[in-house]
PDB file of C-alpha atoms in Angstrom:
ATOM      1  CA  MET A   1       4.337  -0.383  -8.821  1.00  0.00           C
ATOM      2  CA  ALA A   2       2.327   1.827  -6.514  1.00  0.00           C
ATOM      3  CA  ARG A   3       4.187   4.804  -5.178  1.00  0.00           C
ATOM      4  CA  ARG A   4       3.798   6.320  -1.781  1.00  0.00           C
ATOM      5  CA  GLY A   5       0.857   8.702  -1.724  1.00  0.00           C
ATOM      6  CA  THR A   6      -0.815   7.099  -4.753  1.00  0.00           C
ATOM      7  CA  THR A   7      -4.574   6.836  -4.454  1.00  0.00           C
ATOM      8  CA  VAL A   8      -6.045   3.421  -5.187  1.00  0.00           C
ATOM      9  CA  ARG A   9      -9.401   3.514  -6.972  1.00  0.00           C
ATOM     10  CA  SER A  10     -12.156   1.181  -5.770  1.00  0.00           C
ATOM     11  CA  ASP A  11     -12.155  -0.642  -9.130  1.00  0.00           C
ATOM     12  CA  GLN A  12      -8.501  -1.599  -8.524  1.00  0.00           C
ATOM     13  CA  ARG A  13      -9.337  -3.434  -5.279  1.00  0.00           C
ATOM     14  CA  TYR A  14      -9.810  -7.195  -5.265  1.00  0.00           C
ATOM     15  CA  THR A  15     -13.373  -8.519  -5.084  1.00  0.00           C
ATOM     16  CA  ARG A  16     -15.168 -11.850  -5.046  1.00  0.00           C
ATOM     17  CA  VAL A  17     -15.643 -11.577  -8.813  1.00  0.00           C
ATOM     18  CA  CYS A  18     -12.054 -10.509  -9.467  1.00  0.00           C
ATOM     19  CA  PRO A  19      -9.858 -11.803  -6.610  1.00  0.00           C
ATOM     20  CA  CYS A  20      -6.134 -11.309  -6.077  1.00  0.00           C
ATOM     21  CA  PRO A  21      -4.237 -13.188  -8.816  1.00  0.00           C
ATOM     22  CA  ILE A  22      -1.500 -14.076  -6.320  1.00  0.00           C
ATOM     23  CA  CYS A  23      -3.434 -15.553  -3.370  1.00  0.00           C
ATOM     24  CA  GLY A  24      -7.019 -15.734  -4.640  1.00  0.00           C
ATOM     25  CA  GLY A  25      -8.245 -13.617  -1.743  1.00  0.00           C
ATOM     26  CA  HIS A  26     -10.269 -10.436  -1.352  1.00  0.00           C
ATOM     27  CA  SER A  27     -11.454  -8.308   1.577  1.00  0.00           C
ATOM     28  CA  ARG A  28     -14.951  -9.825   1.849  1.00  0.00           C
ATOM     29  CA  LEU A  29     -13.850 -13.343   2.768  1.00  0.00           C
ATOM     30  CA  GLN A  30     -14.840 -14.684   6.179  1.00  0.00           C
ATOM     31  CA  LYS A  31     -12.792 -13.393   9.102  1.00  0.00           C
ATOM     32  CA  GLY A  32     -10.414 -15.601  11.054  1.00  0.00           C
ATOM     33  CA  ARG A  33      -9.309 -17.938   8.277  1.00  0.00           C
ATOM     34  CA  GLY A  34      -6.257 -16.001   7.058  1.00  0.00           C
ATOM     35  CA  GLU A  35      -7.619 -15.875   3.490  1.00  0.00           C
ATOM     36  CA  ARG A  36      -8.412 -12.156   3.176  1.00  0.00           C
ATOM     37  CA  CYS A  37      -6.381  -9.918   0.878  1.00  0.00           C
ATOM     38  CA  TYR A  38      -6.698  -6.139   1.054  1.00  0.00           C
ATOM     39  CA  GLY A  39      -4.495  -5.552  -1.979  1.00  0.00           C
ATOM     40  CA  PHE A  40      -5.087  -4.019  -5.367  1.00  0.00           C
ATOM     41  CA  LEU A  41      -4.112  -4.132  -9.013  1.00  0.00           C
ATOM     42  CA  SER A  42      -1.811  -1.314 -10.158  1.00  0.00           C
ATOM     43  CA  ALA A  43      -3.351   1.330 -12.416  1.00  0.00           C
ATOM     44  CA  ASP A  44      -1.284   0.092 -15.377  1.00  0.00           C
ATOM     45  CA  GLY A  45      -2.275  -3.551 -14.701  1.00  0.00           C
ATOM     46  CA  LYS A  46       1.337  -4.750 -14.505  1.00  0.00           C
ATOM     47  CA  TRP A  47       1.595  -5.282 -10.747  1.00  0.00           C
ATOM     48  CA  ALA A  48      -0.594  -7.173  -8.285  1.00  0.00           C
ATOM     49  CA  HIS A  49      -0.263  -5.823  -4.752  1.00  0.00           C
ATOM     50  CA  CYS A  50      -1.025  -8.713  -2.391  1.00  0.00           C
ATOM     51  CA  THR A  51      -1.193  -8.273   1.400  1.00  0.00           C
ATOM     52  CA  ARG A  52      -0.592 -11.954   2.217  1.00  0.00           C
ATOM     53  CA  GLU A  53       2.947 -12.353   3.573  1.00  0.00           C
ATOM     54  CA  GLU A  54       3.052 -16.114   2.949  1.00  0.00           C
ATOM     55  CA  TYR A  55       2.973 -15.424  -0.821  1.00  0.00           C
ATOM     56  CA  ALA A  56       5.683 -12.713  -0.698  1.00  0.00           C
ATOM     57  CA  PHE A  57       8.673 -15.072  -0.590  1.00  0.00           C
ATOM     58  CA  SER A  58      11.674 -12.698  -0.978  1.00  0.00           C
ATOM     59  CA  LEU A  59       9.665  -9.510  -1.627  1.00  0.00           C
ATOM     60  CA  ALA A  60       9.838  -6.571   0.749  1.00  0.00           C
ATOM     61  CA  LEU A  61       6.715  -4.792   1.912  1.00  0.00           C
ATOM     62  CA  THR A  62       6.006  -1.841  -0.400  1.00  0.00           C
ATOM     63  CA  PRO A  63       6.169   1.390   1.631  1.00  0.00           C
ATOM     64  CA  GLY A  64       2.817   3.133   1.977  1.00  0.00           C
ATOM     65  CA  SER A  65       0.698   0.234   0.701  1.00  0.00           C
ATOM     66  CA  ASN A  66       1.130  -2.566   3.282  1.00  0.00           C
ATOM     67  CA  ALA A  67       1.294  -4.970   0.339  1.00  0.00           C
ATOM     68  CA  TYR A  68       3.863  -6.925  -1.636  1.00  0.00           C
ATOM     69  CA  ALA A  69       4.133  -5.918  -5.306  1.00  0.00           C
ATOM     70  CA  HIS A  70       4.185  -8.922  -7.654  1.00  0.00           C
ATOM     71  CA  ARG A  71       4.980  -8.519 -11.368  1.00  0.00           C
ATOM     72  CA  LEU A  72       2.233 -10.071 -13.490  1.00  0.00           C
ATOM     73  CA  ASN A  73       4.075 -10.278 -16.835  1.00  0.00           C
ATOM     74  CA  GLY A  74       7.219 -12.394 -16.854  1.00  0.00           C
ATOM     75  CA  LYS A  75       9.255 -13.489 -13.866  1.00  0.00           C
ATOM     76  CA  CYS A  76       8.280 -11.766 -10.628  1.00  0.00           C
ATOM     77  CA  PRO A  77      10.952 -10.631  -8.131  1.00  0.00           C
ATOM     78  CA  CYS A  78       9.414 -13.165  -5.708  1.00  0.00           C
ATOM     79  CA  GLY A  79      10.737 -15.934  -7.989  1.00  0.00           C
ATOM     80  CA  GLN A  80       7.355 -17.041  -9.377  1.00  0.00           C
ATOM     81  CA  ILE A  81       5.694 -16.505 -12.762  1.00  0.00           C
ATOM     82  CA  HIS A  82       2.151 -15.208 -12.224  1.00  0.00           C
ATOM     83  CA  GLY A  83       0.844 -14.745 -15.762  1.00  0.00           C
ATOM     84  CA  ASN A  84      -1.371 -11.993 -17.122  1.00  0.00           C
ATOM     85  CA  PRO A  85      -3.404  -9.590 -14.987  1.00  0.00           C
ATOM     86  CA  PRO A  86      -7.021 -10.542 -14.304  1.00  0.00           C
ATOM     87  CA  VAL A  87      -9.702  -9.185 -16.588  1.00  0.00           C
ATOM     88  CA  ARG A  88     -12.045  -6.948 -14.656  1.00  0.00           C
ATOM     89  CA  PRO A  89     -15.717  -7.305 -15.552  1.00  0.00           C
ATOM     90  CA  LEU A  90     -17.607  -4.156 -16.426  1.00  0.00           C
ATOM     91  CA  ARG A  91     -19.416  -2.845 -13.389  1.00  0.00           C
ATOM     92  CA  GLY A  92     -22.882  -4.373 -13.221  1.00  0.00           C
ATOM     93  CA  ARG A  93     -22.214  -6.979 -15.904  1.00  0.00           C
ATOM     94  CA  ASP A  94     -21.063 -10.545 -15.361  1.00  0.00           C
ATOM     95  CA  THR A  95     -21.300  -9.928 -11.632  1.00  0.00           C
ATOM     96  CA  PRO A  96     -23.177 -12.707  -9.914  1.00  0.00           C
ATOM     97  CA  PRO A  97     -25.945 -11.393  -7.694  1.00  0.00           C
ATOM     98  CA  LYS A  98     -25.239 -11.476  -3.995  1.00  0.00           C
ATOM     99  CA  ARG A  99     -27.553 -13.763  -2.078  1.00  0.00           C
ATOM    100  CA  GLU A 100     -29.087 -11.596   0.591  1.00  0.00           C
ATOM    101  CA  VAL A 101     -29.679 -13.266   3.951  1.00  0.00           C
ATOM    102  CA  HIS A 102     -30.755 -10.345   6.126  1.00  0.00           C
ATOM    103  CA  ARG A 103     -31.556  -6.640   5.585  1.00  0.00           C
ATOM    104  CA  GLN A 104     -31.731  -3.874   8.185  1.00  0.00           C
ATOM    105  CA  SER A 105     -32.649  -0.216   7.702  1.00  0.00           C
ATOM    106  CA  TYR A 106     -31.727   2.650  10.000  1.00  0.00           C
ATOM    107  CA  PRO A 107     -33.653   5.872   9.282  1.00  0.00           C
ATOM    108  CA  ALA A 108     -32.102   9.297   9.859  1.00  0.00           C
ATOM    109  CA  ILE A 109     -35.067  11.208  11.310  1.00  0.00           C
ATOM    110  CA  ALA A 110     -35.178  15.006  11.476  1.00  0.00           C
ATOM    111  CA  ALA A 111     -36.474  16.979  14.474  1.00  0.00           C
ATOM    112  CA  ASP A 112     -39.885  17.334  12.799  1.00  0.00           C
ATOM    113  CA  GLY A 113     -40.213  13.526  12.513  1.00  0.00           C
ATOM    114  CA  SER A 114     -39.589  13.278   8.763  1.00  0.00           C
ATOM    115  CA  THR A 115     -37.160  10.690   7.400  1.00  0.00           C
ATOM    116  CA  VAL A 116     -34.212  12.483   5.765  1.00  0.00           C
ATOM    117  CA  ALA A 117     -32.384   9.350   4.571  1.00  0.00           C
ATOM    118  CA  THR A 118     -32.041   5.661   5.392  1.00  0.00           C
ATOM    119  CA  HIS A 119     -28.844   3.721   6.059  1.00  0.00           C
ATOM    120  CA  VAL A 120     -29.243   0.176   4.702  1.00  0.00           C
ATOM    121  CA  ARG A 121     -27.231  -2.890   5.666  1.00  0.00           C
ATOM    122  CA  ILE A 122     -27.474  -6.325   4.063  1.00  0.00           C
ATOM    123  CA  ASP A 123     -25.770  -9.496   5.221  1.00  0.00           C
ATOM    124  CA  CYS A 124     -24.936 -11.813   2.330  1.00  0.00           C
ATOM    125  CA  GLU A 125     -24.843 -15.587   2.165  1.00  0.00           C
ATOM    126  CA  ASP A 126     -21.078 -15.521   1.495  1.00  0.00           C
ATOM    127  CA  GLY A 127     -20.491 -13.798   4.866  1.00  0.00           C
ATOM    128  CA  GLY A 128     -20.000 -10.362   3.333  1.00  0.00           C
ATOM    129  CA  LYS A 129     -21.876  -7.207   4.225  1.00  0.00           C
ATOM    130  CA  GLU A 130     -22.898  -4.174   2.214  1.00  0.00           C
ATOM    131  CA  PHE A 131     -23.909  -0.722   3.411  1.00  0.00           C
ATOM    132  CA  TRP A 132     -25.342   2.276   1.585  1.00  0.00           C
ATOM    133  CA  TRP A 133     -27.492   5.355   2.033  1.00  0.00           C
ATOM    134  CA  GLU A 134     -30.877   5.790   0.349  1.00  0.00           C
ATOM    135  CA  ARG A 135     -32.723   9.066  -0.119  1.00  0.00           C
ATOM    136  CA  ASP A 136     -35.765   9.869  -2.224  1.00  0.00           C
ATOM    137  CA  GLY A 137     -35.827   6.297  -3.582  1.00  0.00           C
ATOM    138  CA  ARG A 138     -32.206   6.419  -4.819  1.00  0.00           C
ATOM    139  CA  LYS A 139     -29.053   4.673  -3.603  1.00  0.00           C
ATOM    140  CA  ASP A 140     -27.248   7.865  -2.582  1.00  0.00           C
ATOM    141  CA  LEU A 141     -27.757  10.977  -0.504  1.00  0.00           C
ATOM    142  CA  GLY A 142     -28.604  13.184  -3.487  1.00  0.00           C
ATOM    143  CA  GLY A 143     -25.986  15.821  -2.700  1.00  0.00           C
ATOM    144  CA  LEU A 144     -26.568  15.806   1.054  1.00  0.00           C
ATOM    145  CA  ARG A 145     -23.393  15.288   3.078  1.00  0.00           C
ATOM    146  CA  VAL A 146     -23.325  12.640   5.812  1.00  0.00           C
ATOM    147  CA  VAL A 147     -22.180  15.263   8.337  1.00  0.00           C
ATOM    148  CA  ASP A 148     -25.383  17.220   7.620  1.00  0.00           C
ATOM    149  CA  LEU A 149     -27.657  14.310   8.598  1.00  0.00           C
ATOM    150  CA  PRO A 150     -29.504  14.545  11.931  1.00  0.00           C
ATOM    151  CA  LEU A 151     -28.092  12.653  14.894  1.00  0.00           C
ATOM    152  CA  TYR A 152     -29.131   9.009  15.037  1.00  0.00           C
ATOM    153  CA  ASN A 153     -32.330   8.536  17.064  1.00  0.00           C
ATOM    154  CA  LEU A 154     -32.825  12.312  17.364  1.00  0.00           C
ATOM    155  CA  PRO A 155     -36.524  12.061  18.413  1.00  0.00           C
ATOM    156  CA  ALA A 156     -35.586   9.946  21.466  1.00  0.00           C
ATOM    157  CA  LEU A 157     -32.716  12.293  22.246  1.00  0.00           C
ATOM    158  CA  ARG A 158     -35.078  15.293  22.215  1.00  0.00           C
ATOM    159  CA  LYS A 159     -37.436  13.494  24.648  1.00  0.00           C
ATOM    160  CA  ALA A 160     -34.602  12.692  27.086  1.00  0.00           C
ATOM    161  CA  ASP A 161     -34.269  14.554  30.365  1.00  0.00           C
ATOM    162  CA  ALA A 162     -32.125  17.694  30.068  1.00  0.00           C
ATOM    163  CA  GLN A 163     -29.761  16.304  32.734  1.00  0.00           C
ATOM    164  CA  ALA A 164     -29.405  12.885  31.064  1.00  0.00           C
ATOM    165  CA  ARG A 165     -25.931  11.780  30.007  1.00  0.00           C
ATOM    166  CA  VAL A 166     -25.604  11.365  26.222  1.00  0.00           C
ATOM    167  CA  VAL A 167     -22.605   9.687  24.655  1.00  0.00           C
ATOM    168  CA  VAL A 168     -21.914  10.605  21.026  1.00  0.00           C
TER     169      VAL A 168
END
């Protein structure tokens, strides 16, 4: 089981390709339907941490994780038998492509007018969203820290009246 203060890696989180084995949910499901699960698979693969209370039965909330820990091998303390842990696909393989519906780009522009990086957002057909930074044609900031990026819309800010109110 996860212990308090344990860091959960991103590959332990539930996704559309590898959803929660307890409730079938993941964090990218549509809002407002009560189907989302923000849980994770334990590092040893023996416990599924599910955030859906209606599947917890007699389990107590695990401190520090806001999830209910279900045993995947044998009888679970909730009274159910859940079976084996899900097999996680290798990153980039067996992952169905997301159907992109809409893409927006937000450039981070330096004081001299050059584009330092671009923040990209895509809306997917399944209702999910993805965000990332691009710099020099790559999907990362290339060593640049986000805090070192220029303020959003810096050219317009520089043109503003010196007495204008700016909310950051």
